Amino acid sequence: MEYAVCYDHSGIQLAWSIFVDITAFFLIMAAFAAARLITISRADSAAQLQAA
C-alpha cells in the first residue's frame, strides 16, 4: 500500500525548515536570556538600595 505524500522532498524545503526551526529556537532562548538578565539586574539594584 502506498501513502500519499503532501509535501515536497526537495533540499531547499528541508533547508528552509531547518533554518526556521533553529531561528525559532534561538529566539526563544534569547527571550529567556533577556528575562534572566533583567531579574539579575533587578536583584543587584535592590541589594544596592538596601546597602545605602
Short mmCIF file of C-alpha atoms in Angstrom, two decimals:
data_model
loop_
_atom_site.label_atom_id
_atom_site.label_comp_id
_atom_site.label_asym_id
_atom_site.label_seq_id
_atom_site.Cartn_x
_atom_site.Cartn_y
_atom_site.Cartn_z
CA MET A 1 0.00 0.00 0.00
CA GLU A 2 1.35 3.41 -0.96
CA TYR A 3 0.83 6.53 1.10
CA ALA A 4 0.19 9.92 -0.42
CA VAL A 5 2.89 12.48 0.36
CA CYS A 6 1.64 16.02 0.67
CA TYR A 7 4.95 17.84 0.91
CA ASP A 8 7.92 18.45 -1.32
CA HIS A 9 11.08 16.42 -0.75
CA SER A 10 13.44 18.97 -2.23
CA GLY A 11 16.57 20.03 -0.39
CA ILE A 12 15.53 23.68 -0.40
CA GLN A 13 12.38 22.89 1.55
CA LEU A 14 14.33 20.82 4.07
CA ALA A 15 16.98 23.52 4.48
CA TRP A 16 14.32 26.19 4.93
CA SER A 17 12.52 24.10 7.54
CA ILE A 18 15.73 23.52 9.49
CA PHE A 19 16.61 27.22 9.28
CA VAL A 20 13.19 28.25 10.61
CA ASP A 21 13.39 25.70 13.43
CA ILE A 22 16.85 26.86 14.51
CA THR A 23 15.84 30.52 14.29
CA ALA A 24 12.77 29.90 16.43
CA PHE A 25 14.89 28.05 18.99
CA PHE A 26 17.37 30.92 19.23
CA LEU A 27 14.58 33.49 19.54
CA ILE A 28 13.07 31.58 22.44
CA MET A 29 16.45 31.18 24.12
CA ALA A 30 17.21 34.90 23.65
CA ALA A 31 13.92 35.78 25.34
CA PHE A 32 14.80 33.58 28.31
CA ALA A 33 18.29 35.09 28.49
CA ALA A 34 16.89 38.62 28.44
CA ALA A 35 14.41 37.77 31.19
CA ARG A 36 17.23 36.25 33.27
CA LEU A 37 19.40 39.36 32.81
CA ILE A 38 16.52 41.59 33.86
CA THR A 39 15.91 39.60 37.03
CA ILE A 40 19.63 39.60 37.86
CA SER A 41 19.92 43.36 37.32
CA ARG A 42 16.83 43.98 39.47
CA ALA A 43 18.26 41.84 42.26
CA ASP A 44 21.57 43.75 42.09
CA SER A 45 19.85 47.13 42.18
CA ALA A 46 17.70 46.03 45.13
CA ALA A 47 20.84 44.93 47.02
CA GLN A 48 22.46 48.29 46.36
CA LEU A 49 19.41 50.11 47.69
CA GLN A 50 19.43 48.06 50.90
CA ALA A 51 23.13 48.80 51.48
CA ALA A 52 22.52 52.53 51.26
#
